[in-house]
C-alpha cells in the first residue's frame, strides 16, 4: 500500500465497533483512534469542574483545551460519562473543536477511526466505510457483561434503557447525527462473535481496496 488509507467505522453504542476497529487497525497496520474517547474526555472534564455537560460554553471550553493525557484516564467509561458524552456531543462548537484533531490524526499514515460521524462528516472520502450494528438486545447483553467484568451491576434492563436513550439522542441531534453514510457497508453483528465480525469486516475491506 503506497498511499495512506482511511477506514471509517460508525454505528450505535455497544455495537462492537471499538473491538473491530482495533483489530482491523492491527491487521492493516494502521493507527487507531477511538473518537468516542474525545467526547468522553470532554464530558469528564466538565463533570470534574462541577459544570453541566449540556451547557455549550462550558463544554466547548473543555473541548478546546483537551490534552492527550485527558484521553488516558481510567474513568471515561462509567454510566455517568456515557450520558454526559452524549450531551456534549450534541453541541456544535464541541464537535468543531474536535474535528481538526481527528483529521490530523490520519495525515501521516492513514488510520482506522470509529465513532458516529466518521464516514459522514470527519472523512466523507474515506477509502472504506463500515456501519456496524447489532440488535438492541444483543448490544445491551454485551454492555451488561462489560459492566459486570468491571465489577458493576446496574442490571440488564437499566443498561438496555440507557443504550436505547443514548442511541435515540445520537440519531435525533442536529449536529452530526448518527446515520449510515450512503456509501457505507452495513455489518450486522447480532449473530456474530468478535472473531466472526473481524473476518467479515476484513473481507469487506479487502474487497473494497482490491477495487482500487
Ligand atoms: O462505546 P460506546 O459505543 O458506548 O460509545 P462511544 O463510541 O465511546 O461514544 C460515546 C458518545 O460520544 C456517543 O454516545 C456519542 O454521543 C458521542 N460520539 C459522537 O458524537 N461522535 C463520535 N464520532 C464518537 C462518539
PDB file of C-alpha atoms and ligand atoms in Angstrom:
ATOM      1  CA  UNK A   1       0.000   0.000   0.000  1.00  0.00           C
ATOM      2  CA  UNK A   2       1.700   3.224  -1.123  1.00  0.00           C
ATOM      3  CA  UNK A   3      -0.994   5.731  -0.160  1.00  0.00           C
ATOM      4  CA  UNK A   4      -2.223   6.066   3.442  1.00  0.00           C
ATOM      5  CA  UNK A   5      -5.733   4.627   3.706  1.00  0.00           C
ATOM      6  CA  UNK A   6      -8.565   5.697   5.985  1.00  0.00           C
ATOM      7  CA  UNK A   7     -11.126   3.213   7.302  1.00  0.00           C
ATOM      8  CA  UNK A   8     -14.224   4.818   8.862  1.00  0.00           C
ATOM      9  CA  UNK A   9     -16.313   2.742  11.257  1.00  0.00           C
ATOM     10  CA  UNK A  10     -19.582   4.113  12.601  1.00  0.00           C
ATOM     11  CA  UNK A  11     -22.510   2.643  14.465  1.00  0.00           C
ATOM     12  CA  UNK A  12     -24.673   2.785  17.591  1.00  0.00           C
ATOM     13  CA  UNK A  13     -23.495   2.288  21.170  1.00  0.00           C
ATOM     14  CA  UNK A  14     -22.001  -1.095  22.106  1.00  0.00           C
ATOM     15  CA  UNK A  15     -22.218  -2.424  18.561  1.00  0.00           C
ATOM     16  CA  UNK A  16     -18.674  -3.806  18.785  1.00  0.00           C
ATOM     17  CA  UNK A  17     -17.120  -1.009  16.694  1.00  0.00           C
ATOM     18  CA  UNK A  18     -14.210  -0.479  19.062  1.00  0.00           C
ATOM     19  CA  UNK A  19     -13.066  -4.100  19.213  1.00  0.00           C
ATOM     20  CA  UNK A  20     -13.477  -4.430  15.474  1.00  0.00           C
ATOM     21  CA  UNK A  21     -11.681  -1.166  14.683  1.00  0.00           C
ATOM     22  CA  UNK A  22      -8.744  -2.080  16.916  1.00  0.00           C
ATOM     23  CA  UNK A  23      -8.354  -5.473  15.213  1.00  0.00           C
ATOM     24  CA  UNK A  24      -8.644  -4.009  11.710  1.00  0.00           C
ATOM     25  CA  UNK A  25      -6.010  -1.404  12.586  1.00  0.00           C
ATOM     26  CA  UNK A  26      -3.609  -4.137  13.701  1.00  0.00           C
ATOM     27  CA  UNK A  27      -4.329  -6.300  10.642  1.00  0.00           C
ATOM     28  CA  UNK A  28      -3.908  -3.447   8.134  1.00  0.00           C
ATOM     29  CA  UNK A  29      -1.041  -1.851  10.048  1.00  0.00           C
ATOM     30  CA  UNK A  30      -2.808   1.468  10.622  1.00  0.00           C
ATOM     31  CA  UNK A  31      -3.009   3.776  13.670  1.00  0.00           C
ATOM     32  CA  UNK A  32      -6.317   3.549  15.547  1.00  0.00           C
ATOM     33  CA  UNK A  33      -8.402   6.369  17.053  1.00  0.00           C
ATOM     34  CA  UNK A  34     -11.453   5.738  19.255  1.00  0.00           C
ATOM     35  CA  UNK A  35     -13.206   9.093  18.665  1.00  0.00           C
ATOM     36  CA  UNK A  36     -15.786   8.362  21.379  1.00  0.00           C
ATOM     37  CA  UNK A  37     -12.956   8.861  23.874  1.00  0.00           C
ATOM     38  CA  UNK A  38     -12.658  12.514  22.798  1.00  0.00           C
ATOM     39  CA  UNK A  39     -16.295  13.198  23.722  1.00  0.00           C
ATOM     40  CA  UNK A  40     -15.957  11.137  26.888  1.00  0.00           C
ATOM     41  CA  UNK A  41     -12.863  13.098  27.949  1.00  0.00           C
ATOM     42  CA  UNK A  42     -14.579  16.459  27.310  1.00  0.00           C
ATOM     43  CA  UNK A  43     -17.553  15.249  29.371  1.00  0.00           C
ATOM     44  CA  UNK A  44     -15.264  14.086  32.199  1.00  0.00           C
ATOM     45  CA  UNK A  45     -13.543  17.475  32.341  1.00  0.00           C
ATOM     46  CA  UNK A  46     -16.869  19.303  32.538  1.00  0.00           C
ATOM     47  CA  UNK A  47     -18.139  16.974  35.301  1.00  0.00           C
ATOM     48  CA  UNK A  48     -14.869  17.344  37.264  1.00  0.00           C
ATOM     49  CA  UNK A  49     -15.367  21.116  37.290  1.00  0.00           C
ATOM     50  CA  UNK A  50     -18.931  20.788  38.530  1.00  0.00           C
ATOM     51  CA  UNK A  51     -20.294  22.012  35.180  1.00  0.00           C
ATOM     52  CA  UNK A  52     -23.322  20.932  33.174  1.00  0.00           C
ATOM     53  CA  UNK A  53     -22.414  18.844  30.082  1.00  0.00           C
ATOM     54  CA  UNK A  54     -25.431  20.337  28.279  1.00  0.00           C
ATOM     55  CA  UNK A  55     -24.009  23.876  28.721  1.00  0.00           C
ATOM     56  CA  UNK A  56     -22.483  24.853  25.348  1.00  0.00           C
ATOM     57  CA  UNK A  57     -19.984  27.392  26.732  1.00  0.00           C
ATOM     58  CA  UNK A  58     -18.624  25.127  29.478  1.00  0.00           C
ATOM     59  CA  UNK A  59     -18.336  22.101  27.182  1.00  0.00           C
ATOM     60  CA  UNK A  60     -16.798  23.991  24.265  1.00  0.00           C
ATOM     61  CA  UNK A  61     -14.149  25.451  26.560  1.00  0.00           C
ATOM     62  CA  UNK A  62     -13.160  21.964  27.740  1.00  0.00           C
ATOM     63  CA  UNK A  63     -13.102  20.680  24.150  1.00  0.00           C
ATOM     64  CA  UNK A  64     -10.771  23.486  23.075  1.00  0.00           C
ATOM     65  CA  UNK A  65      -8.335  22.799  25.905  1.00  0.00           C
ATOM     66  CA  UNK A  66      -8.408  18.993  25.749  1.00  0.00           C
ATOM     67  CA  UNK A  67      -4.975  17.370  26.056  1.00  0.00           C
ATOM     68  CA  UNK A  68      -3.610  13.919  25.247  1.00  0.00           C
ATOM     69  CA  UNK A  69      -3.436  12.951  28.924  1.00  0.00           C
ATOM     70  CA  UNK A  70      -7.191  13.505  29.257  1.00  0.00           C
ATOM     71  CA  UNK A  71      -7.695  10.574  26.873  1.00  0.00           C
ATOM     72  CA  UNK A  72      -5.658   8.213  29.049  1.00  0.00           C
ATOM     73  CA  UNK A  73      -7.802   8.461  32.165  1.00  0.00           C
ATOM     74  CA  UNK A  74      -9.267   5.254  33.555  1.00  0.00           C
ATOM     75  CA  UNK A  75     -12.675   6.723  34.410  1.00  0.00           C
ATOM     76  CA  UNK A  76     -14.078   7.521  30.955  1.00  0.00           C
ATOM     77  CA  UNK A  77     -16.424   4.532  30.614  1.00  0.00           C
ATOM     78  CA  UNK A  78     -18.786   4.942  33.537  1.00  0.00           C
ATOM     79  CA  UNK A  79     -22.572   5.241  33.015  1.00  0.00           C
ATOM     80  CA  UNK A  80     -22.376   8.884  34.155  1.00  0.00           C
ATOM     81  CA  UNK A  81     -19.796   9.655  31.450  1.00  0.00           C
ATOM     82  CA  UNK A  82     -21.853   7.714  28.832  1.00  0.00           C
ATOM     83  CA  UNK A  83     -24.728  10.157  29.357  1.00  0.00           C
ATOM     84  CA  UNK A  84     -22.560  13.262  29.660  1.00  0.00           C
ATOM     85  CA  UNK A  85     -20.576  12.349  26.492  1.00  0.00           C
ATOM     86  CA  UNK A  86     -23.788  12.110  24.500  1.00  0.00           C
ATOM     87  CA  UNK A  87     -24.821  15.550  25.839  1.00  0.00           C
ATOM     88  CA  UNK A  88     -21.546  17.314  24.964  1.00  0.00           C
ATOM     89  CA  UNK A  89     -21.533  15.564  21.560  1.00  0.00           C
ATOM     90  CA  UNK A  90     -24.725  17.361  20.547  1.00  0.00           C
ATOM     91  CA  UNK A  91     -23.028  20.777  20.924  1.00  0.00           C
ATOM     92  CA  UNK A  92     -21.750  22.151  17.601  1.00  0.00           C
ATOM     93  CA  UNK A  93     -18.740  24.130  18.918  1.00  0.00           C
ATOM     94  CA  UNK A  94     -17.597  20.993  20.779  1.00  0.00           C
ATOM     95  CA  UNK A  95     -17.666  18.978  17.548  1.00  0.00           C
ATOM     96  CA  UNK A  96     -15.917  21.785  15.652  1.00  0.00           C
ATOM     97  CA  UNK A  97     -13.114  21.899  18.240  1.00  0.00           C
ATOM     98  CA  UNK A  98     -12.520  18.139  17.901  1.00  0.00           C
ATOM     99  CA  UNK A  99     -12.691  17.937  14.100  1.00  0.00           C
ATOM    100  CA  UNK A 100      -9.149  19.065  13.280  1.00  0.00           C
ATOM    101  CA  UNK A 101      -7.624  16.657  15.772  1.00  0.00           C
ATOM    102  CA  UNK A 102      -9.454  13.741  14.154  1.00  0.00           C
ATOM    103  CA  UNK A 103      -8.477  14.757  10.621  1.00  0.00           C
ATOM    104  CA  UNK A 104      -4.836  15.389  11.519  1.00  0.00           C
ATOM    105  CA  UNK A 105      -4.643  12.007  13.214  1.00  0.00           C
ATOM    106  CA  UNK A 106      -4.819  10.287   9.816  1.00  0.00           C
ATOM    107  CA  UNK A 107      -2.486  12.729   7.994  1.00  0.00           C
ATOM    108  CA  UNK A 108       0.804  10.885   8.157  1.00  0.00           C
ATOM    109  CA  UNK A 109      -0.029   7.198   7.864  1.00  0.00           C
ATOM    110  CA  UNK A 110      -3.793   6.875   7.387  1.00  0.00           C
ATOM    111  CA  UNK A 111      -5.914   5.443  10.197  1.00  0.00           C
ATOM    112  CA  UNK A 112      -8.868   3.419  11.378  1.00  0.00           C
ATOM    113  CA  UNK A 113     -11.313   5.657  13.271  1.00  0.00           C
ATOM    114  CA  UNK A 114     -14.527   4.610  14.959  1.00  0.00           C
ATOM    115  CA  UNK A 115     -17.409   6.848  16.044  1.00  0.00           C
ATOM    116  CA  UNK A 116     -20.761   8.162  14.873  1.00  0.00           C
ATOM    117  CA  UNK A 117     -19.919  10.625  12.070  1.00  0.00           C
ATOM    118  CA  UNK A 118     -16.590   9.424  10.678  1.00  0.00           C
ATOM    119  CA  UNK A 119     -17.936   8.357   7.286  1.00  0.00           C
ATOM    120  CA  UNK A 120     -20.394  11.258   7.018  1.00  0.00           C
ATOM    121  CA  UNK A 121     -18.527  14.313   8.377  1.00  0.00           C
ATOM    122  CA  UNK A 122     -14.966  13.650   9.504  1.00  0.00           C
ATOM    123  CA  UNK A 123     -13.790  11.612   6.488  1.00  0.00           C
ATOM    124  CA  UNK A 124     -16.539  11.688   3.838  1.00  0.00           C
ATOM    125  CA  UNK A 125     -13.927  10.479   1.309  1.00  0.00           C
ATOM    126  CA  UNK A 126     -12.669   7.570   3.460  1.00  0.00           C
ATOM    127  CA  UNK A 127     -11.397   4.604   1.435  1.00  0.00           C
ATOM    128  CA  UNK A 128     -13.632   2.170   3.288  1.00  0.00           C
ATOM    129  CA  UNK A 129     -16.752   2.899   5.351  1.00  0.00           C
ATOM    130  CA  UNK A 130     -18.409   0.345   7.586  1.00  0.00           C
ATOM    131  CA  UNK A 131     -21.612   0.850   9.559  1.00  0.00           C
ATOM    132  CA  UNK A 132     -21.543  -1.686  12.369  1.00  0.00           C
ATOM    133  CA  UNK A 133     -24.724  -2.525  14.191  1.00  0.00           C
ATOM    134  CA  UNK A 134     -26.499  -5.242  16.189  1.00  0.00           C
ATOM    135  CA  UNK A 135     -29.940  -5.588  17.728  1.00  0.00           C
ATOM    136  CA  UNK A 136     -30.612  -3.582  20.898  1.00  0.00           C
ATOM    137  CA  UNK A 137     -30.878  -6.792  22.954  1.00  0.00           C
ATOM    138  CA  UNK A 138     -27.540  -8.113  21.751  1.00  0.00           C
ATOM    139  CA  UNK A 139     -25.829  -4.784  22.364  1.00  0.00           C
ATOM    140  CA  UNK A 140     -27.365  -4.497  25.820  1.00  0.00           C
ATOM    141  CA  UNK A 141     -26.168  -8.018  26.703  1.00  0.00           C
ATOM    142  CA  UNK A 142     -22.629  -7.170  25.573  1.00  0.00           C
ATOM    143  CA  UNK A 143     -22.529  -3.886  27.509  1.00  0.00           C
ATOM    144  CA  UNK A 144     -24.014  -5.538  30.601  1.00  0.00           C
ATOM    145  CA  UNK A 145     -21.275  -8.194  30.511  1.00  0.00           C
ATOM    146  CA  UNK A 146     -18.626  -5.444  30.184  1.00  0.00           C
ATOM    147  CA  UNK A 147     -20.041  -3.685  33.236  1.00  0.00           C
ATOM    148  CA  UNK A 148     -20.091  -6.952  35.203  1.00  0.00           C
ATOM    149  CA  UNK A 149     -16.458  -7.557  34.228  1.00  0.00           C
ATOM    150  CA  UNK A 150     -15.666  -4.170  35.809  1.00  0.00           C
ATOM    151  CA  UNK A 151     -17.449  -5.174  38.996  1.00  0.00           C
ATOM    152  CA  UNK A 152     -20.560  -3.041  38.395  1.00  0.00           C
ATOM    153  CA  UNK A 153     -24.070  -4.498  38.005  1.00  0.00           C
ATOM    154  CA  UNK A 154     -26.563  -1.809  37.023  1.00  0.00           C
ATOM    155  CA  UNK A 155     -28.978  -4.570  35.879  1.00  0.00           C
ATOM    156  CA  UNK A 156     -29.688  -5.627  32.310  1.00  0.00           C
ATOM    157  CA  UNK A 157     -32.881  -3.555  31.997  1.00  0.00           C
ATOM    158  CA  UNK A 158     -31.144  -0.358  33.046  1.00  0.00           C
ATOM    159  CA  UNK A 159     -28.258  -0.957  30.599  1.00  0.00           C
ATOM    160  CA  UNK A 160     -30.750  -1.616  27.794  1.00  0.00           C
ATOM    161  CA  UNK A 161     -32.785   1.516  28.579  1.00  0.00           C
ATOM    162  CA  UNK A 162     -29.648   3.694  28.732  1.00  0.00           C
ATOM    163  CA  UNK A 163     -28.401   2.383  25.377  1.00  0.00           C
ATOM    164  CA  UNK A 164     -31.763   2.986  23.741  1.00  0.00           C
ATOM    165  CA  UNK A 165     -31.931   6.539  25.130  1.00  0.00           C
ATOM    166  CA  UNK A 166     -28.382   7.390  24.024  1.00  0.00           C
ATOM    167  CA  UNK A 167     -28.913   5.965  20.508  1.00  0.00           C
ATOM    168  CA  UNK A 168     -32.136   7.954  20.159  1.00  0.00           C
ATOM    169  CA  UNK A 169     -30.354  11.164  21.239  1.00  0.00           C
ATOM    170  CA  UNK A 170     -27.379  10.474  18.922  1.00  0.00           C
ATOM    171  CA  UNK A 171     -29.721   9.854  15.969  1.00  0.00           C
ATOM    172  CA  UNK A 172     -32.029  12.813  16.620  1.00  0.00           C
ATOM    173  CA  UNK A 173     -29.483  15.562  17.233  1.00  0.00           C
ATOM    174  CA  UNK A 174     -28.986  18.308  14.646  1.00  0.00           C
ATOM    175  CA  UNK A 175     -25.174  18.280  14.815  1.00  0.00           C
ATOM    176  CA  UNK A 176     -23.626  15.294  13.010  1.00  0.00           C
ATOM    177  CA  UNK A 177     -26.382  12.788  13.840  1.00  0.00           C
ATOM    178  CA  UNK A 178     -25.696   9.057  13.869  1.00  0.00           C
ATOM    179  CA  UNK A 179     -26.675   7.863  10.396  1.00  0.00           C
ATOM    180  CA  UNK A 180     -25.320   5.301   7.968  1.00  0.00           C
ATOM    181  CA  UNK A 181     -23.408   7.060   5.152  1.00  0.00           C
ATOM    182  CA  UNK A 182     -24.918   6.300   1.735  1.00  0.00           C
ATOM    183  CA  UNK A 183     -21.752   4.537   0.627  1.00  0.00           C
ATOM    184  CA  UNK A 184     -21.094   2.681   3.903  1.00  0.00           C
ATOM    185  CA  UNK A 185     -21.261  -1.105   4.005  1.00  0.00           C
ATOM    186  CA  UNK A 186     -23.594  -2.458   6.666  1.00  0.00           C
ATOM    187  CA  UNK A 187     -22.263  -5.102   9.046  1.00  0.00           C
ATOM    188  CA  UNK A 188     -24.891  -6.519  11.393  1.00  0.00           C
ATOM    189  CA  UNK A 189     -23.054  -8.430  14.135  1.00  0.00           C
ATOM    190  CA  UNK A 190     -26.177  -9.627  16.007  1.00  0.00           C
ATOM    191  CA  UNK A 191     -25.356 -13.245  15.162  1.00  0.00           C
ATOM    192  CA  UNK A 192     -21.558 -12.889  15.140  1.00  0.00           C
ATOM    193  CA  UNK A 193     -18.910 -13.230  17.833  1.00  0.00           C
ATOM    194  CA  UNK A 194     -15.882 -10.895  17.757  1.00  0.00           C
ATOM    195  CA  UNK A 195     -13.802 -13.272  15.583  1.00  0.00           C
ATOM    196  CA  UNK A 196     -16.568 -13.706  13.040  1.00  0.00           C
ATOM    197  CA  UNK A 197     -17.194  -9.938  12.902  1.00  0.00           C
ATOM    198  CA  UNK A 198     -13.480  -9.330  12.321  1.00  0.00           C
ATOM    199  CA  UNK A 199     -13.259 -11.893   9.498  1.00  0.00           C
ATOM    200  CA  UNK A 200     -16.370 -10.478   7.810  1.00  0.00           C
ATOM    201  CA  UNK A 201     -15.104  -6.883   8.126  1.00  0.00           C
ATOM    202  CA  UNK A 202     -11.588  -7.728   6.901  1.00  0.00           C
ATOM    203  CA  UNK A 203     -13.148  -9.429   3.842  1.00  0.00           C
ATOM    204  CA  UNK A 204     -15.175  -6.292   3.098  1.00  0.00           C
ATOM    205  CA  UNK A 205     -12.110  -4.066   3.478  1.00  0.00           C
ATOM    206  CA  UNK A 206     -10.004  -6.298   1.215  1.00  0.00           C
ATOM    207  CA  UNK A 207     -12.720  -6.325  -1.452  1.00  0.00           C
ATOM    208  CA  UNK A 208     -13.052  -2.524  -1.438  1.00  0.00           C
ATOM    209  CA  UNK A 209      -9.265  -1.997  -1.505  1.00  0.00           C
ATOM    210  CA  UNK A 210      -8.868  -4.512  -4.360  1.00  0.00           C
ATOM    211  CA  UNK A 211     -11.320  -2.478  -6.449  1.00  0.00           C
ATOM    212  CA  UNK A 212      -8.882   0.474  -6.022  1.00  0.00           C
TER     213      UNK A 212
HETATM  214  O1  LIG B   1     -18.540   2.813  23.430  1.00  0.00           O
HETATM  215  P1  LIG B   1     -19.893   3.365  23.086  1.00  0.00           P
HETATM  216  O2  LIG B   1     -20.370   2.851  21.762  1.00  0.00           O
HETATM  217  O3  LIG B   1     -20.886   3.194  24.186  1.00  0.00           O
HETATM  218  O4  LIG B   1     -19.744   4.954  22.975  1.00  0.00           O
HETATM  219  P2  LIG B   1     -18.563   5.829  22.366  1.00  0.00           P
HETATM  220  O5  LIG B   1     -18.255   5.399  20.966  1.00  0.00           O
HETATM  221  O6  LIG B   1     -17.415   5.891  23.323  1.00  0.00           O
HETATM  222  O7  LIG B   1     -19.268   7.282  22.260  1.00  0.00           O
HETATM  223  C1  LIG B   1     -19.771   7.969  23.403  1.00  0.00           C
HETATM  224  C2  LIG B   1     -20.676   9.095  22.914  1.00  0.00           C
HETATM  225  O8  LIG B   1     -19.880  10.053  22.197  1.00  0.00           O
HETATM  226  C3  LIG B   1     -21.763   8.669  21.927  1.00  0.00           C
HETATM  227  O9  LIG B   1     -22.991   8.338  22.572  1.00  0.00           O
HETATM  228  C4  LIG B   1     -21.925   9.887  21.021  1.00  0.00           C
HETATM  229  O10 LIG B   1     -22.894  10.779  21.504  1.00  0.00           O
HETATM  230  C5  LIG B   1     -20.580  10.568  21.077  1.00  0.00           C
HETATM  231  N1  LIG B   1     -19.772  10.400  19.850  1.00  0.00           N
HETATM  232  C6  LIG B   1     -20.054  11.217  18.780  1.00  0.00           C
HETATM  233  O11 LIG B   1     -20.981  12.010  18.825  1.00  0.00           O
HETATM  234  N2  LIG B   1     -19.281  11.173  17.649  1.00  0.00           N
HETATM  235  C7  LIG B   1     -18.271  10.309  17.553  1.00  0.00           C
HETATM  236  N3  LIG B   1     -17.531  10.297  16.434  1.00  0.00           N
HETATM  237  C8  LIG B   1     -17.989   9.428  18.615  1.00  0.00           C
HETATM  238  C9  LIG B   1     -18.771   9.486  19.764  1.00  0.00           C
END
